[in-house]
């Protein structure tokens, strides 16, 4: 075997002698380490710099331009940062900025600022963008989809449970009274933060200026209030409320209108019964058990989700409270519930319960559900309204509508009221809506961890391992990147820098559970193995670049090779890019997302190239270049890779096994490493290692590793002269 050849049975390109015109590799490695160490100290210093003063609130003139039609602006309130809305000389609501009341950081680390106009009943009149720096709405989709989304708040109230729909299946479950707004693809997490900002700010204003309509804690039925009563006792105590309408009463409601006299069936019998209507609240054990029996009541309570309420509505007479077109399990058109002037939606529960003896016979018996997220307090009075509809005309009939109320109230001693009842956090809803994706990602990470622990055995069979790796990268690209939107980005790091400058507010990370789980895993993996776990296995754009490389080799495209001396300098470029991005986040935070477009991740992965042409050309350039040069963006430009390489300095393991023959005389791993992460002396540059495990497979393969080949052919003595096992080298 000749010294100076890549050792694989004499195969491989000859090594060129060192030229005096080039700096020795060890000096180059030293300069790289020195430069990276100085940059790390500089970056840490930047994190301590203040980001400067926040933007002042809108002036009176600026706020006046955001007023809804028909309102004028009053003098700014002294109790809360809000401006009164004046209509007909009276305060009719308030307009305010979310940035002054709920400055929740977005994914850029900068809170979005929205103007919210709300009337004095808690109804939202308008929501508009004042400023926002969400990456997907800056240069991605643009701000228009965000502005269009905000128009959906008009007419909603702060008493409603407003949720964001998404492509991940977040929608109202059966029986819910929540309002689900149409989301924007690729931007669900940002919209959740916006929703939390809007409702949080509106609730703060309502609590100070409109306490009567602010959401209140919900009362809970007392479990010990469970005495069973007969029907007469239930009616006497008011636990069952009754409404009887005669034909004459209904006719009187239409007197003086064009709909009078349109009841030929009831006109001959004015004292006859139009409808007998009964209603009862079933969650209270005594009432529920009295009307359904112990077994059926227990079954009903088991069907209800936490916080849900059940009502029994029964009737007799000639009028149906559901109507001929009623569809089971839906919201009835002829019944409605209101409390404190606000609507409370009810939905039919399909059931097969039977009423016990002693309950009057009824023509219609149904159970209705009130969702647990509704602003409904069973201990406070509420009203069930029966809607009676008459029609006049044939082709385009006019409708005459009359509502007949039935008031319902229960004694307060049947309930307990919790001191504080916090709504489900928006970030927790985000995690709940993405449990399927989180489960798949969790299994994927467990499998990757197991594979990395058993990497020597796993990578020994070269061809099988290659296809396993390409399959994993395909899942990373398709599932983690495109479907689950889990492409990590330097934008998050910029957000952390801004958050640190403002006081360590990192709550925005909770609204993107997929990315947060990946960040947590990458943080641990970086300490154990270094940057390569993410860059080599979990980065969707990195996977796309590797697939582009495989395509280029399949098409037999001529590959561009970067000389070692130039590669050693190009890899430092990404640290400069990282420094520029972090400095921008500190001194010009509003421009941070624009500068972060140096990453093509948003274009290629988040938006799947559905973007303006310059961005598509830029991302396409890196992919085309990747077909003739191995992963150029990842190795030379990626600021996120630079950040992870610096974080990888905390690595505790030199996990790549080495022998004394590695580098002298054997150069096989050095020649085979396409990342150029192995020096000629055999030591590992972990900052540039992408954990492809090629050298680990060579080390364990008796058909590829030179000392093992020599030992097989010439015996242990020859192998000993070549070199035995040694520890890995830290970069």
XYZ file of C-alpha atoms in Angstrom:
731
model
C 0.000 0.000 0.000
C 1.421 3.355 -0.995
C 1.449 6.189 1.437
C -0.391 9.190 0.122
C -3.309 7.256 -1.439
C -6.821 7.000 -0.102
C -6.623 3.554 1.425
C -9.203 1.205 0.070
C -7.160 -1.569 -1.420
C -5.064 0.986 -3.293
C -8.090 2.782 -4.765
C -8.728 6.496 -4.635
C -7.136 9.624 -6.044
C -3.503 10.258 -5.169
C -2.909 12.880 -2.562
C -1.069 15.923 -3.854
C 2.048 17.024 -1.956
C 1.665 20.034 0.268
C 2.515 23.252 -1.511
C 4.579 25.909 0.184
C 2.235 28.507 -1.270
C -0.629 27.232 0.844
C -1.063 27.625 4.563
C -0.654 24.283 6.348
C -3.954 22.623 7.157
C -3.349 22.806 10.882
C -2.822 26.566 10.651
C -6.026 26.874 8.649
C -7.888 24.827 11.267
C -6.440 27.001 14.006
C -7.506 30.182 12.224
C -11.011 28.780 11.795
C -11.281 27.899 15.469
C -9.913 31.309 16.499
C -12.320 33.157 14.181
C -15.300 31.134 15.370
C -14.391 31.653 19.020
C -14.117 35.416 18.506
C -17.454 35.455 16.662
C -19.124 33.480 19.467
C -17.972 36.051 22.021
C -19.218 38.855 19.764
C -22.634 37.248 19.351
C -22.969 36.790 23.104
C -22.099 40.474 23.551
C -24.796 41.454 21.055
C -27.405 39.614 23.101
C -26.759 42.026 25.949
C -27.419 45.127 23.850
C -30.768 46.812 24.268
C -33.017 46.923 21.233
C -33.933 50.560 21.840
C -37.214 52.187 22.737
C -40.509 50.733 21.606
C -42.727 52.601 19.159
C -45.023 55.150 20.746
C -48.779 54.634 20.711
C -50.853 56.055 17.880
C -51.613 59.755 17.993
C -55.145 61.109 18.068
C -55.005 61.915 14.344
C -53.722 58.435 13.484
C -56.396 56.758 15.598
C -59.104 58.932 14.043
C -58.273 57.467 10.633
C -59.092 53.997 11.969
C -62.574 54.828 13.275
C -65.538 52.723 12.115
C -68.159 54.562 10.078
C -70.651 56.581 12.119
C -68.412 57.156 15.149
C -66.227 60.019 16.304
C -63.285 59.978 18.692
C -63.513 61.126 22.298
C -60.752 62.167 24.662
C -58.343 59.360 25.502
C -59.371 57.492 28.642
C -57.274 57.866 31.802
C -58.029 54.427 33.255
C -57.083 52.274 30.277
C -55.165 53.033 27.030
C -58.303 53.340 24.903
C -60.236 56.064 23.103
C -64.016 56.396 23.568
C -66.196 55.998 20.497
C -68.808 58.750 20.412
C -72.170 58.301 18.722
C -75.121 60.694 19.105
C -73.150 62.532 21.784
C -72.807 59.408 23.972
C -69.951 56.962 24.630
C -70.899 53.984 22.487
C -67.708 51.923 22.730
C -63.926 52.104 22.639
C -61.071 51.834 20.143
C -57.630 50.703 21.279
C -54.346 49.107 20.233
C -53.402 45.552 21.178
C -49.755 46.606 21.387
C -50.562 48.804 24.392
C -52.637 46.166 26.198
C -51.449 42.698 25.124
C -47.977 43.000 23.556
C -47.563 39.282 22.836
C -44.481 38.612 20.681
C -45.078 37.071 17.278
C -42.720 34.695 15.518
C -40.384 37.514 14.651
C -40.126 38.308 18.359
C -41.967 41.609 17.777
C -45.584 41.989 18.970
C -48.103 42.682 16.261
C -50.124 45.852 16.853
C -53.778 45.832 15.812
C -56.473 48.435 16.279
C -59.705 47.076 17.763
C -63.011 48.936 17.805
C -65.657 47.563 20.196
C -69.110 48.888 21.043
C -70.525 49.164 24.571
C -72.094 45.688 24.396
C -68.785 43.938 23.715
C -69.449 43.577 19.979
C -66.343 43.951 17.811
C -66.885 46.620 15.161
C -63.572 46.405 13.322
C -60.031 45.057 13.627
C -57.218 46.462 11.490
C -53.462 46.115 11.158
C -51.385 48.935 12.622
C -48.065 47.115 12.348
C -46.946 43.494 12.124
C -43.705 41.665 11.435
C -44.857 38.071 11.107
C -42.490 36.372 8.617
C -45.265 34.723 6.637
C -47.134 38.055 6.267
C -44.129 40.258 5.489
C -42.624 38.918 2.272
C -44.288 35.526 2.220
C -48.006 35.689 1.625
C -47.973 39.446 2.098
C -50.181 41.388 4.523
C -53.410 41.169 2.519
C -54.428 37.652 3.688
C -53.944 38.851 7.268
C -56.106 41.930 6.659
C -58.788 39.766 5.028
C -58.723 37.400 7.989
C -59.309 40.243 10.453
C -62.563 41.255 8.731
C -64.146 38.093 10.191
C -64.141 39.650 13.667
C -66.756 42.233 12.683
C -70.003 41.496 14.497
C -68.534 38.945 16.930
C -68.589 39.562 20.684
C -66.078 39.025 23.430
C -68.544 36.658 25.105
C -68.083 34.185 22.281
C -65.355 31.569 22.194
C -63.496 32.536 19.015
C -61.152 29.939 17.567
C -58.979 29.704 14.477
C -59.575 27.040 11.836
C -56.614 25.456 10.079
C -55.567 22.745 7.711
C -54.756 20.569 10.736
C -58.355 19.850 11.657
C -59.018 22.503 14.313
C -62.768 22.910 14.157
C -65.768 22.932 16.456
C -66.745 19.561 17.815
C -70.370 18.518 17.593
C -72.476 20.668 19.857
C -69.981 23.511 20.118
C -71.148 27.106 20.239
C -67.662 28.382 19.424
C -67.073 30.621 16.444
C -64.366 29.185 14.221
C -62.781 31.717 11.890
C -61.343 30.659 8.558
C -57.578 30.561 8.991
C -54.797 31.204 6.502
C -52.758 28.241 5.306
C -49.151 28.318 6.558
C -50.023 30.983 9.162
C -52.200 29.309 11.798
C -49.762 29.879 14.654
C -49.434 33.606 13.857
C -53.220 33.945 13.705
C -53.583 32.268 17.110
C -51.289 34.912 18.571
C -53.339 37.629 16.847
C -56.577 36.131 18.200
C -55.168 36.023 21.715
C -53.992 39.636 21.395
C -57.400 40.857 20.168
C -59.524 39.044 22.743
C -57.096 39.745 25.578
C -57.016 43.460 24.850
C -60.797 43.658 24.396
C -61.400 41.819 27.666
C -59.061 44.173 29.548
C -60.964 47.198 28.253
C -64.311 45.560 29.051
C -63.251 44.696 32.593
C -62.342 48.327 33.283
C -65.015 50.184 31.321
C -67.808 47.649 30.736
C -67.656 45.314 33.730
C -71.258 44.209 33.254
C -70.491 42.473 29.971
C -67.029 41.117 30.726
C -66.813 37.299 30.866
C -67.425 35.900 34.367
C -66.545 32.578 36.012
C -69.087 29.826 35.434
C -70.966 28.298 38.372
C -70.847 24.554 38.967
C -73.741 22.337 40.156
C -73.336 21.101 43.699
C -72.970 17.339 43.796
C -74.775 17.090 47.157
C -77.918 18.848 45.863
C -79.372 15.604 44.663
C -82.753 14.988 46.320
C -85.188 13.238 43.950
C -88.594 14.935 43.605
C -91.828 14.224 41.818
C -93.128 16.319 38.929
C -95.351 18.508 41.092
C -92.450 19.407 43.393
C -90.187 20.207 40.437
C -92.786 22.601 39.039
C -93.552 24.145 42.421
C -89.881 24.872 43.167
C -89.380 26.331 39.684
C -86.906 23.628 38.656
C -89.190 22.935 35.687
C -90.539 26.073 34.003
C -93.705 26.060 31.903
C -95.056 28.225 29.107
C -98.582 27.787 27.742
C -99.644 29.702 24.689
C -103.248 29.719 23.557
C -104.288 30.311 19.975
C -105.646 33.702 21.023
C -102.356 34.775 22.610
C -100.440 33.993 19.437
C -103.020 35.756 17.298
C -102.841 38.811 19.553
C -99.093 39.029 18.963
C -99.734 39.497 15.238
C -102.573 41.982 15.680
C -102.202 45.028 13.460
C -99.796 43.334 11.068
C -100.300 41.788 7.636
C -99.867 38.396 9.302
C -102.986 38.671 11.448
C -105.731 36.131 10.694
C -103.400 33.642 9.013
C -104.158 30.766 11.424
C -107.316 29.069 10.107
C -106.791 26.099 12.418
C -106.586 28.137 15.621
C -109.152 30.828 14.809
C -112.248 28.672 15.578
C -110.778 27.713 18.988
C -109.179 30.843 20.542
C -108.831 29.240 23.997
C -107.316 26.079 22.589
C -103.682 25.189 23.281
C -101.165 26.378 20.734
C -98.281 24.829 22.699
C -97.390 23.657 26.182
C -93.608 24.107 26.615
C -91.519 22.851 29.553
C -87.792 23.362 30.143
C -85.420 22.069 32.839
C -81.696 22.225 33.586
C -80.368 18.672 33.916
C -76.806 19.053 35.240
C -78.049 19.676 38.762
C -78.218 16.115 40.190
C -81.581 16.492 41.919
C -83.330 17.846 38.819
C -81.620 15.496 36.390
C -82.217 12.344 38.424
C -85.847 13.306 39.016
C -86.536 13.700 35.301
C -84.380 10.905 33.862
C -83.770 8.433 36.661
C -80.415 7.557 38.165
C -79.080 5.355 35.344
C -80.111 7.607 32.473
C -78.841 10.732 34.229
C -75.463 9.088 34.865
C -75.311 8.096 31.190
C -76.109 11.643 30.091
C -73.443 13.171 32.342
C -70.897 10.708 30.934
C -71.734 11.896 27.412
C -71.120 15.542 28.257
C -67.657 17.022 27.965
C -66.294 18.999 30.954
C -68.159 22.292 31.284
C -71.048 21.328 29.009
C -74.649 21.807 30.125
C -77.790 19.820 29.216
C -81.365 21.081 28.944
C -84.590 19.104 28.684
C -87.242 20.702 26.458
C -90.626 19.014 26.028
C -93.906 20.147 24.559
C -97.418 19.186 23.622
C -99.938 20.959 21.430
C -100.239 21.634 17.750
C -97.028 23.648 17.308
C -93.635 21.959 17.082
C -90.705 23.792 18.614
C -88.328 22.163 16.125
C -90.352 22.441 12.921
C -90.816 20.100 9.972
C -87.372 20.722 8.489
C -85.396 20.135 11.681
C -82.301 17.939 11.348
C -81.288 16.032 14.504
C -77.973 17.007 16.149
C -78.238 20.576 14.804
C -79.192 23.975 16.179
C -82.998 24.447 16.256
C -84.464 27.377 14.315
C -87.451 27.884 16.617
C -85.668 27.807 19.998
C -82.997 30.110 21.342
C -81.357 30.843 24.690
C -80.186 34.261 25.853
C -78.463 35.320 29.039
C -77.689 38.905 30.046
C -78.684 39.983 26.547
C -76.214 37.649 24.826
C -77.141 34.627 22.703
C -76.202 31.155 23.915
C -76.381 28.572 21.169
C -77.936 25.205 21.919
C -77.618 22.038 19.871
C -79.759 18.926 19.806
C -78.401 15.774 21.440
C -79.588 12.681 19.646
C -80.828 10.434 22.445
C -83.071 7.523 23.315
C -83.893 8.436 26.912
C -87.357 7.686 28.277
C -89.086 9.826 30.882
C -90.032 8.099 34.141
C -93.563 7.635 35.471
C -95.228 10.776 36.764
C -93.886 13.031 34.015
C -96.690 14.305 31.780
C -96.997 12.803 28.318
C -95.477 15.016 25.638
C -95.598 15.143 21.861
C -91.981 16.218 21.571
C -89.087 15.549 23.975
C -85.498 16.513 23.243
C -82.263 17.127 25.096
C -80.085 20.083 24.114
C -76.420 20.719 24.808
C -74.686 23.990 25.701
C -70.970 23.870 24.926
C -68.527 24.229 27.805
C -66.784 27.146 26.124
C -69.983 29.228 25.909
C -70.354 32.304 28.120
C -73.224 30.706 30.045
C -73.641 30.661 33.818
C -76.343 28.201 34.957
C -76.709 29.978 38.311
C -77.707 33.241 36.637
C -81.147 33.846 35.092
C -81.557 33.005 31.437
C -84.381 32.919 28.912
C -85.584 30.261 26.503
C -87.421 31.863 23.574
C -89.907 30.120 21.312
C -90.091 31.558 17.819
C -93.420 31.433 15.983
C -93.267 32.046 12.246
C -96.083 32.933 9.867
C -95.731 33.322 6.119
C -97.733 35.398 3.635
C -97.436 34.981 -0.108
C -96.612 32.105 -2.424
C -93.732 32.895 -4.788
C -91.590 34.983 -2.414
C -93.430 34.737 0.902
C -92.920 37.315 3.634
C -92.251 36.056 7.142
C -93.743 37.360 10.339
C -91.732 36.403 13.405
C -92.808 36.580 17.043
C -90.679 35.398 19.989
C -92.296 34.226 23.224
C -89.934 34.157 26.213
C -89.797 31.612 29.017
C -87.620 32.829 31.893
C -85.614 30.320 33.908
C -83.692 30.804 37.154
C -82.470 28.396 39.827
C -81.655 29.048 43.495
C -77.988 29.940 44.034
C -77.657 27.263 46.749
C -77.725 24.604 43.994
C -74.340 25.857 42.729
C -70.824 26.687 43.735
C -68.872 29.415 41.978
C -65.111 28.988 41.586
C -63.030 31.950 42.641
C -61.130 32.046 39.356
C -61.763 30.211 36.137
C -59.184 30.813 33.494
C -60.055 30.082 29.866
C -58.098 27.415 28.060
C -54.849 29.077 26.937
C -54.660 29.634 23.211
C -51.284 27.900 23.049
C -52.777 24.818 24.699
C -55.500 24.753 22.048
C -52.731 24.855 19.450
C -51.072 21.807 21.000
C -54.374 19.963 21.224
C -55.209 20.637 17.593
C -51.870 19.191 16.471
C -51.691 16.041 18.564
C -51.675 13.720 15.498
C -48.701 15.543 13.933
C -46.926 15.736 17.292
C -47.418 12.003 17.784
C -45.964 11.153 14.377
C -43.063 13.556 14.899
C -42.427 12.106 18.363
C -42.201 8.579 16.925
C -39.933 9.885 14.190
C -37.582 11.485 16.726
C -37.563 8.337 18.863
C -36.625 6.296 15.806
C -33.866 8.728 14.882
C -32.506 8.661 18.433
C -32.454 4.864 18.456
C -30.697 4.870 15.084
C -28.042 7.330 16.229
C -27.404 5.326 19.392
C -26.932 2.195 17.271
C -25.217 4.093 14.450
C -22.240 1.747 14.109
C -24.415 -1.291 13.495
C -26.913 0.677 11.421
C -24.422 2.234 8.989
C -22.228 -0.845 8.420
C -24.280 -2.045 5.434
C -23.578 0.790 3.020
C -26.284 0.297 0.380
C -29.093 -0.514 2.810
C -28.173 2.429 5.012
C -28.144 4.793 2.030
C -31.750 3.973 1.171
C -32.804 4.129 4.818
C -31.288 7.587 5.076
C -32.872 8.817 1.839
C -36.236 7.496 3.014
C -35.904 9.366 6.302
C -34.961 12.556 4.466
C -38.006 12.163 2.219
C -40.215 11.977 5.338
C -38.422 15.015 6.767
C -39.152 16.979 3.595
C -42.717 15.788 3.014
C -44.082 15.420 6.527
C -41.987 17.644 8.796
C -41.469 20.436 6.274
C -44.357 20.670 3.842
C -47.231 19.049 5.776
C -46.468 19.804 9.428
C -44.718 23.130 8.670
C -41.812 22.273 10.953
C -38.985 24.028 9.089
C -36.843 25.678 11.747
C -35.541 29.122 10.845
C -33.115 31.768 11.989
C -36.199 33.998 12.400
C -36.886 32.209 15.683
C -33.368 32.994 16.873
C -33.899 36.620 15.899
C -37.124 36.537 17.911
C -35.217 35.250 20.923
C -32.734 38.082 20.575
C -35.561 40.628 20.480
C -37.271 38.925 23.410
C -34.074 39.008 25.446
C -33.690 42.710 24.745
C -37.289 43.331 25.882
C -37.175 41.214 29.027
C -37.061 37.490 28.095
C -40.629 37.063 26.840
C -40.488 33.818 24.871
C -44.151 32.825 25.078
C -44.545 33.078 21.305
C -42.679 29.781 20.953
C -45.609 27.907 22.510
C -47.917 28.691 19.599
C -46.001 26.511 17.132
C -45.829 23.105 18.862
C -44.173 21.285 15.965
C -41.288 23.740 15.817
C -40.971 23.890 19.590
C -40.707 20.108 19.845
C -38.044 20.157 17.135
C -36.152 22.970 18.853
C -36.208 21.075 22.150
C -34.920 17.910 20.483
C -32.243 19.785 18.539
C -31.081 21.532 21.722
C -30.496 18.192 23.442
C -29.044 16.559 20.329
C -26.620 19.461 19.831
C -25.230 18.929 23.313
C -24.797 15.212 22.663
C -23.771 15.039 18.997
C -23.449 18.600 17.702
C -25.204 20.429 14.849
C -25.322 17.436 12.535
C -28.459 15.869 14.000
C -30.606 18.712 12.704
C -28.643 19.706 9.613
C -28.169 16.146 8.447
C -31.509 14.590 9.379
C -34.250 17.018 10.420
C -33.884 20.084 8.201
C -36.454 19.940 5.367
C -34.474 22.291 3.116
C -31.314 20.341 3.873
C -33.157 17.181 2.851
C -34.280 18.933 -0.346
C -30.672 19.899 -1.107
C -29.528 16.328 -0.587
C -32.284 15.069 -2.875
C -31.155 17.651 -5.464
C -27.639 16.250 -5.174
C -28.917 12.714 -5.703
C -30.807 13.902 -8.784
C -27.686 15.562 -10.177
C -25.652 12.370 -9.779
C -28.469 10.309 -11.274
C -28.412 12.612 -14.325
C -24.597 12.312 -14.384
C -24.109 16.061 -14.162
C -20.508 17.154 -13.886
C -19.803 18.019 -10.266
C -18.068 21.205 -9.156
C -15.338 20.526 -6.622
C -14.238 23.213 -4.193
C -10.538 23.096 -3.284
C -9.820 22.450 0.357
C -8.187 25.828 0.957
C -11.207 27.654 -0.501
C -13.700 25.442 1.317
C -11.995 26.260 4.604
C -12.680 29.939 4.022
C -16.164 29.619 2.546
C -17.461 27.779 5.603
C -16.751 30.923 7.633
C -19.148 32.936 5.455
C -22.220 31.631 7.277
C -20.955 33.067 10.570
C -20.789 36.494 8.999
C -24.335 36.067 7.694
C -25.473 35.064 11.195
C -23.805 38.129 12.709
C -25.526 40.455 10.218
C -28.932 38.927 10.987
C -28.510 39.185 14.760
C -27.234 42.761 14.591
C -30.202 43.678 12.391
C -32.590 42.099 14.908
C -31.151 44.355 17.577
C -30.632 47.700 15.874
C -33.350 47.514 13.186
C -35.891 44.926 14.393
C -38.506 45.914 11.826
C -36.115 44.923 9.041
C -35.050 41.627 10.594
C -37.532 39.474 8.671
C -36.523 41.067 5.357
C -32.838 40.339 5.968
C -33.750 36.794 7.017
C -34.871 36.140 3.436
C -31.293 35.014 2.910
C -32.822 31.718 4.006
C -34.784 30.176 1.114
C -36.738 28.036 3.598
C -39.905 30.116 3.535
C -40.082 30.046 -0.259
C -39.169 26.400 -0.842
C -40.747 24.716 2.186
C -43.307 26.939 3.945
C -44.883 28.381 0.796
C -43.867 25.562 -1.607
C -42.687 28.104 -4.227
C -46.092 29.871 -4.354
C -44.452 33.247 -4.135
C -43.191 36.241 -6.098
C -40.757 35.402 -8.878
C -37.555 36.883 -7.322
C -37.923 34.656 -4.256
C -38.615 31.609 -6.410
C -35.540 32.332 -8.543
C -33.395 32.697 -5.428
C -34.526 29.423 -3.868
C -34.346 27.648 -7.228
C -30.770 28.872 -7.682
C -29.614 27.038 -4.564
C -31.398 23.859 -5.563
C -29.990 23.934 -9.107
C -26.530 24.648 -7.746
C -27.069 21.722 -5.387
C -27.293 19.347 -8.344
C -23.648 20.080 -9.269
C -22.202 21.097 -5.879
C -22.875 19.225 -2.660
C -25.285 21.188 -0.403
C -23.704 24.617 -0.999
C -26.235 26.673 0.943
C -26.120 24.406 3.992
C -22.334 24.386 4.149
C -21.466 27.970 3.267
C -24.380 30.382 3.802
C -26.986 28.991 6.219
C -27.164 31.262 9.306
C -29.168 28.675 11.235
C -26.417 26.141 10.589
C -23.900 28.666 11.887
C -25.956 29.200 15.032
C -26.203 25.456 15.645
C -22.482 25.044 14.993
C -21.765 27.612 17.708
C -24.244 25.898 20.026
C -22.511 22.617 19.185
C -19.452 23.890 21.027
C -21.240 22.574 24.109
C -21.068 19.056 22.661
C -20.064 16.470 25.261
C -19.228 13.542 22.971
C -16.588 12.958 20.326
C -18.877 10.296 18.937
C -17.077 9.425 15.675
C -14.655 6.547 16.380
C -11.093 6.876 15.067
C -8.030 4.647 14.723
C -4.404 5.731 14.862
C -4.189 4.949 11.152
C -6.890 7.509 10.367
C -5.116 10.314 8.512
C -1.752 8.633 8.648
C -1.522 6.768 6.407
C -5.217 6.187 5.609
C -7.109 9.007 3.873
C -10.213 7.089 2.866
C -12.670 8.837 5.204
C -11.129 12.225 4.412
C -11.563 11.631 0.695
C -15.065 10.215 1.056
C -16.447 12.976 3.307
C -18.369 15.278 0.978
C -18.826 17.794 3.796
C -15.036 18.087 4.136
C -15.525 17.625 7.871
C -12.477 15.322 8.284
C -9.009 16.834 8.268
C -6.035 15.130 6.658
C -4.746 14.136 10.068
C -7.978 12.190 10.591
C -9.478 14.516 13.192
C -13.119 15.587 12.930
C -14.400 19.107 12.379
C -17.651 18.576 14.289
C -18.788 22.116 13.469
C -19.011 21.046 9.819
C -20.155 17.453 10.376
C -23.717 16.737 9.191
C -23.852 13.309 10.834
C -24.293 11.388 7.581
C -22.533 8.439 9.323
C -20.555 7.501 6.197
C -17.244 7.451 8.070
C -18.876 5.546 10.964
C -20.023 2.887 8.485
C -16.522 2.673 6.978
C -14.998 2.288 10.441
C -17.239 -0.710 11.204
C -17.066 -2.376 7.748
C -14.376 -5.034 7.350
C -14.643 -4.637 3.603
C -13.990 -0.863 3.582
C -11.956 0.116 6.655
C -8.252 -0.234 5.718
C -6.896 -1.540 9.080
C -9.658 -4.171 9.061
C -8.934 -5.088 5.434
C -5.226 -5.395 6.218
C -5.942 -7.494 9.297
C -8.100 -9.822 7.218
C -5.511 -10.195 4.449
C -2.191 -10.031 6.312
C -2.932 -10.766 9.943
C -3.092 -8.855 13.155
C 0.587 -7.886 13.100
C 0.223 -5.941 9.899
C -2.925 -4.321 11.247
C -1.055 -3.262 14.372
C 1.532 -1.535 12.235
C -1.263 0.285 10.394
C -2.857 1.416 13.672
C -5.346 0.360 16.340
C -8.359 2.072 17.821
C -8.173 5.566 19.276
C -10.608 8.144 20.492
C -12.227 10.738 18.237
C -10.828 14.223 17.956
C -12.720 17.301 18.886
C -12.590 20.111 16.395
